[in-house]
Short mmCIF file of C-alpha atoms in Angstrom, two decimals:
data_model
loop_
_atom_site.label_atom_id
_atom_site.label_comp_id
_atom_site.label_asym_id
_atom_site.label_seq_id
_atom_site.Cartn_x
_atom_site.Cartn_y
_atom_site.Cartn_z
CA MET A 199 -8.66 -0.31 12.07
CA ALA A 200 -10.17 -1.23 15.42
CA SER A 201 -8.74 -3.59 18.01
CA GLU A 202 -9.27 -4.78 21.55
CA PRO A 203 -7.99 -2.41 24.28
CA GLY A 204 -4.29 -2.83 24.99
CA VAL A 205 -3.48 -4.60 21.72
CA GLU A 206 -0.80 -3.10 19.48
CA ILE A 207 -2.52 -2.16 16.25
CA GLY A 208 0.49 -1.27 14.08
CA PRO A 209 1.88 -4.78 13.44
CA LEU A 210 -1.59 -6.21 12.87
CA LEU A 211 -2.46 -3.40 10.46
CA PHE A 212 0.78 -4.01 8.59
CA ALA A 213 -0.07 -7.71 8.22
CA ARG A 214 -3.52 -6.88 6.89
CA TYR A 215 -2.00 -4.97 3.96
CA ALA A 216 1.01 -7.26 3.52
CA PHE A 217 -1.00 -10.49 3.40
CA PRO A 218 -2.25 -10.28 -0.24
CA PRO A 219 1.15 -9.99 -1.97
CA ASN A 220 2.69 -12.46 0.49
CA GLU A 221 -0.01 -14.99 -0.30
CA LEU A 222 0.87 -14.57 -4.00
CA GLY A 223 4.57 -15.10 -3.27
CA TYR A 224 5.67 -11.60 -4.26
CA CYS A 225 7.26 -10.48 -0.99
CA GLY A 226 7.69 -11.28 2.68
CA PRO A 227 8.33 -14.63 4.37
CA GLU A 228 8.49 -17.67 2.12
CA ASP A 229 8.30 -20.42 4.74
CA VAL A 230 4.96 -22.01 5.53
CA GLU A 231 4.95 -20.91 9.17
CA GLY A 232 5.73 -17.28 8.34
CA LYS A 233 3.11 -17.10 5.60
CA SER A 234 0.55 -18.66 7.94
CA LEU A 235 1.24 -16.07 10.64
CA ILE A 236 0.89 -13.19 8.17
CA ALA A 237 -2.39 -14.67 6.93
CA SER A 238 -3.95 -15.50 10.30
CA SER A 239 -6.29 -13.07 12.03
CA ASN A 240 -5.23 -14.72 15.32
CA SER A 241 -1.53 -13.81 15.05
CA THR A 242 -0.13 -11.57 17.77
CA PRO A 243 1.88 -8.36 17.29
CA LYS A 244 4.89 -10.17 18.79
CA GLU A 245 4.65 -12.83 16.07
CA ILE A 246 4.25 -10.29 13.26
CA ARG A 247 7.14 -8.00 14.23
CA PRO A 248 10.08 -10.16 13.02
CA LEU A 249 8.17 -11.11 9.87
CA ALA A 250 7.57 -7.47 8.90
CA ARG A 251 11.30 -6.99 8.39
CA GLN A 252 11.20 -9.65 5.67
CA PHE A 253 9.12 -7.35 3.47
CA SER A 254 12.18 -5.83 1.80
CA ALA A 255 10.23 -3.22 -0.16
CA ALA A 256 8.02 -1.88 2.64
CA TRP A 257 10.35 -2.05 5.65
CA PRO A 258 12.85 0.67 4.56
CA TYR A 259 9.95 3.07 4.03
CA LEU A 260 8.63 2.42 7.52
CA GLU A 261 12.10 3.13 8.91
CA LEU A 262 12.44 6.37 6.95
CA ILE A 263 8.97 7.61 7.95
CA ALA A 264 9.54 6.75 11.61
CA GLU A 265 12.97 8.39 11.75
CA ALA A 266 11.84 11.60 10.04
CA ASN A 267 8.98 11.96 12.52
CA GLY A 268 10.88 11.12 15.71
CA ILE A 269 9.02 7.84 16.20
CA ASP A 270 11.07 4.99 17.65
CA ASP A 271 8.99 2.11 16.29
CA PRO A 272 8.65 1.59 12.50
CA LEU A 273 5.55 -0.49 13.26
CA ASP A 274 3.88 2.29 15.21
CA GLU A 275 0.29 2.51 13.98
CA ARG A 276 0.84 6.09 12.77
CA VAL A 277 3.78 5.02 10.62
CA VAL A 278 2.06 1.95 9.19
CA SER A 279 -1.09 3.90 8.36
CA ALA A 280 0.94 6.67 6.74
CA TYR A 281 2.73 4.22 4.47
CA TRP A 282 -0.34 2.29 3.33
CA VAL A 283 -3.02 4.99 3.46
CA GLY A 284 -1.36 8.39 3.83
CA SER A 285 -0.86 11.20 6.34
CA GLU A 286 1.15 14.33 6.99
CA LEU A 287 4.00 12.12 8.27
CA LEU A 288 4.94 11.30 4.68
CA TYR A 289 5.68 14.90 3.79
CA ARG A 290 8.22 15.24 6.61
CA VAL A 291 10.62 12.78 4.99
CA PRO A 292 13.27 14.73 3.04
CA PRO A 293 13.78 13.41 -0.51
CA GLU A 294 17.50 13.41 0.26
CA ALA A 295 16.93 10.78 2.95
CA PHE A 296 15.35 8.50 0.39
CA SER A 297 18.24 9.18 -2.02
CA ARG A 298 20.58 7.61 0.54
CA SER A 299 18.32 4.66 1.31
CA SER A 300 18.88 0.96 0.69
CA ILE A 301 16.01 1.03 -1.81
CA VAL A 302 17.89 3.36 -4.14
CA ARG A 303 21.15 1.44 -3.70
CA PHE A 304 19.37 -1.78 -4.63
CA GLU A 305 17.67 -0.34 -7.72
CA GLN A 306 20.91 1.22 -8.98
CA ARG A 307 22.19 -2.30 -9.60
CA PHE A 308 19.73 -2.47 -12.49
CA GLY A 309 21.12 0.61 -14.20
CA ARG A 310 18.70 3.24 -12.90
CA THR A 311 20.22 6.48 -11.64
CA VAL A 312 19.52 8.21 -8.35
CA GLU A 313 18.01 11.08 -10.32
CA GLU A 314 15.59 8.78 -12.14
CA LEU A 315 14.50 7.05 -8.96
CA THR A 316 14.00 10.22 -6.92
CA TYR A 317 12.65 12.61 -9.58
CA PRO A 318 9.00 12.26 -8.45
CA LEU A 319 9.94 13.01 -4.82
CA PHE A 320 11.45 16.33 -5.85
CA HIS A 321 8.29 17.11 -7.82
CA GLY A 322 5.57 16.63 -5.22
CA ALA A 323 5.36 12.89 -4.56
CA CYS A 324 5.53 11.41 -1.05
CA LEU A 325 6.93 8.18 0.39
CA HIS A 326 3.65 6.27 0.18
CA HIS A 327 3.38 2.65 -0.94
CA ASN A 328 1.98 3.90 -4.25
CA PHE A 329 5.17 5.87 -4.87
CA HIS A 330 7.09 2.60 -4.73
CA VAL A 331 4.60 0.98 -7.11
CA PHE A 332 4.65 3.73 -9.72
CA SER A 333 8.22 5.02 -9.44
CA ILE A 334 10.50 2.30 -8.06
CA TYR A 335 9.02 -0.86 -9.51
CA PRO A 336 9.84 -1.14 -13.24
CA TRP A 337 6.28 -1.71 -14.46
CA LEU A 338 5.44 1.84 -15.51
CA GLY A 339 8.64 1.93 -17.55
CA VAL A 340 7.72 -1.39 -19.17
CA LEU A 341 4.22 -0.09 -19.87
CA ARG A 342 5.59 3.05 -21.52
CA LYS A 343 7.80 0.95 -23.80
CA LYS A 344 5.41 -1.86 -24.67
CA HIS A 345 1.89 -0.46 -24.04
CA ALA A 346 0.88 -3.92 -22.83
CA GLU A 347 -2.08 -4.78 -20.63
CA GLY A 348 -0.08 -6.95 -18.21
CA PRO A 349 2.02 -4.19 -16.62
CA LEU A 350 -1.04 -1.95 -16.26
CA GLN A 351 -2.89 -4.66 -14.35
CA ILE A 352 0.10 -5.21 -12.06
CA LEU A 353 0.20 -1.48 -11.28
CA GLU A 354 -3.55 -1.53 -10.66
CA GLN A 355 -3.49 -4.46 -8.27
CA CYS A 356 -0.27 -3.58 -6.45
CA ARG A 357 -1.25 0.00 -5.59
CA ILE A 358 -3.41 0.69 -2.56
CA ARG A 359 -6.84 1.66 -3.88
CA TRP A 360 -10.04 2.91 -2.30
CA GLY A 361 -13.49 1.57 -3.00
CA ARG A 362 -17.02 1.98 -1.70
CA VAL A 363 -19.01 -1.04 -0.56
CA ILE A 364 -22.22 -1.71 -2.49
CA SER A 365 -22.98 -5.28 -1.37
CA ILE A 366 -21.66 -7.86 1.11
CA SER A 367 -21.70 -11.67 1.08
CA SER A 368 -20.17 -14.25 3.40
CA ASP A 369 -16.72 -14.23 1.79
CA ALA A 370 -16.65 -11.33 -0.68
CA VAL A 371 -17.63 -7.71 -1.06
CA SER A 372 -18.69 -5.76 -4.15
CA VAL A 373 -17.29 -2.25 -4.37
CA THR A 374 -17.15 0.64 -6.78
CA SER A 375 -13.64 1.83 -7.61
CA GLN A 376 -11.73 3.83 -10.20
CA PRO A 377 -9.24 1.85 -12.32
CA LEU A 378 -5.97 3.15 -13.70
CA VAL A 379 -6.04 4.47 -17.26
CA PHE A 380 -2.91 4.76 -19.42
CA ASP A 381 -2.68 7.39 -22.17
CA GLY A 382 0.59 6.30 -23.72
CA TRP A 383 2.81 8.03 -21.15
CA GLY A 384 0.83 9.06 -18.09
CA LEU A 385 -1.53 7.36 -15.66
CA SER A 386 -4.86 8.65 -14.40
CA LEU A 387 -8.00 7.31 -12.75
CA GLY A 388 -10.88 6.27 -14.97
CA ARG A 389 -14.63 6.07 -14.51
CA GLU A 390 -16.05 4.14 -11.58
CA ARG A 391 -16.61 0.44 -12.10
CA THR A 392 -17.94 -2.39 -9.95
CA GLU A 393 -15.67 -5.21 -8.83
CA GLU A 394 -15.76 -8.05 -6.33
CA VAL A 395 -12.96 -8.37 -3.76
CA ASN A 396 -12.14 -10.98 -1.14
CA LEU A 397 -12.60 -10.52 2.57
CA PRO A 398 -9.41 -10.97 4.61
CA PRO A 399 -8.73 -14.14 6.59
CA GLY A 400 -10.91 -14.35 9.67
CA SER A 401 -14.19 -12.56 10.09
CA VAL A 402 -15.41 -9.11 9.21
CA GLU A 403 -15.46 -8.49 12.96
CA GLY A 404 -11.74 -9.26 13.02
CA LEU A 405 -11.22 -6.52 10.48
CA LEU A 406 -13.21 -3.82 12.22
CA GLY A 407 -13.29 -4.76 15.87
CA PRO A 408 -15.60 -6.82 18.09
CA GLY A 409 -19.26 -6.08 17.51
CA ASP A 410 -18.58 -3.85 14.53
CA GLN A 411 -20.04 -4.58 11.11
CA LEU A 412 -19.03 -3.71 7.58
CA GLU A 413 -21.89 -1.86 5.94
CA VAL A 414 -22.97 -0.81 2.47
CA GLY A 415 -21.60 2.67 1.85
CA ASP A 416 -18.38 2.12 3.82
CA TRP A 417 -15.08 3.21 2.30
CA VAL A 418 -12.44 0.45 2.20
CA THR A 419 -8.91 -0.10 0.95
CA LEU A 420 -8.05 -2.73 -1.66
CA HIS A 421 -4.77 -4.56 -2.37
CA TRP A 422 -4.32 -7.39 -4.87
CA GLY A 423 -8.02 -8.22 -4.92
CA TRP A 424 -8.46 -8.22 -1.13
CA LEU A 425 -10.24 -5.82 1.17
CA CYS A 426 -7.73 -4.57 3.75
CA GLU A 427 -9.32 -1.97 6.01
CA ARG A 428 -12.39 0.20 6.48
CA LEU A 429 -11.58 3.90 6.15
CA THR A 430 -12.99 7.06 7.65
CA ASP A 431 -13.91 9.89 5.30
CA SER A 432 -10.75 11.75 6.31
CA SER A 433 -8.57 8.69 5.64
CA VAL A 434 -10.06 8.33 2.16
CA LEU A 435 -9.11 11.92 1.43
CA LYS A 436 -5.55 11.23 2.60
CA LEU A 437 -5.24 8.21 0.31
CA GLN A 438 -6.74 10.12 -2.60
CA SER A 439 -4.41 13.06 -2.00
CA ALA A 440 -1.28 10.89 -1.77
CA THR A 441 -2.24 8.97 -4.90
CA SER A 442 -3.00 12.14 -6.85
CA SER A 443 0.30 13.80 -5.95
CA ILE A 444 2.26 10.68 -6.88
CA LEU A 445 0.49 10.29 -10.23
CA THR A 446 1.08 13.95 -11.06
CA ALA A 447 4.76 13.59 -10.23
CA VAL A 448 5.40 10.38 -12.17
CA ASN A 449 3.49 11.75 -15.16
CA SER A 450 5.83 14.76 -15.18
CA VAL A 451 8.95 12.63 -15.64
CA PRO A 452 10.67 13.87 -18.84
CA ARG A 453 10.22 11.64 -21.86
#
């Protein structure tokens, strides 16, 4: 993600990914002012910082990643990018640290054991957003019990996905992407398909930086039907690697 010189990127990058589920009412601030600040491309890092803490699922991960890597600020761009896209920072967080986290304590209230919640981390997964989607949220468990389309679509939309731009209009972009496929127990990525996604609030220039343009062939991230960020080739590989390791780990959970 590009920005003007001197502007903190981390909080703004966080808001870009957090906006889609917040707009749907799934997480983050519920008041009109807070939701407006998360949605606006004109919000400042100072305005975003207190709101980021209201994302109760994402914030503990940012804290764990920052602490394990000796980074003081959970909204440091490196931490935010690691959580949403992926990087080597994720693999420096000991699974034991997650076992002691507020996330696990919260989920235990619903009858899930520490072992169940952390199994994928001890079998190759990393503390990426997609780990939370596939392992902490209950939807994969529901899918395995009911084999229903609804939970699969929630998993598909909630995870951070990559796509490649094939056409651009004033308010939407067509991309090719690989959807989740369910085989009765495990998840994998299916054949490429074409889908249309929304551009984020503000302009394409606001997404990429002044004077920059989204182009056909660009790699982008997708979250709940919105385009979040343009990726470099190396960033795509990081997202693909994190997703692959997490899917392998959750698929290995004993039946």
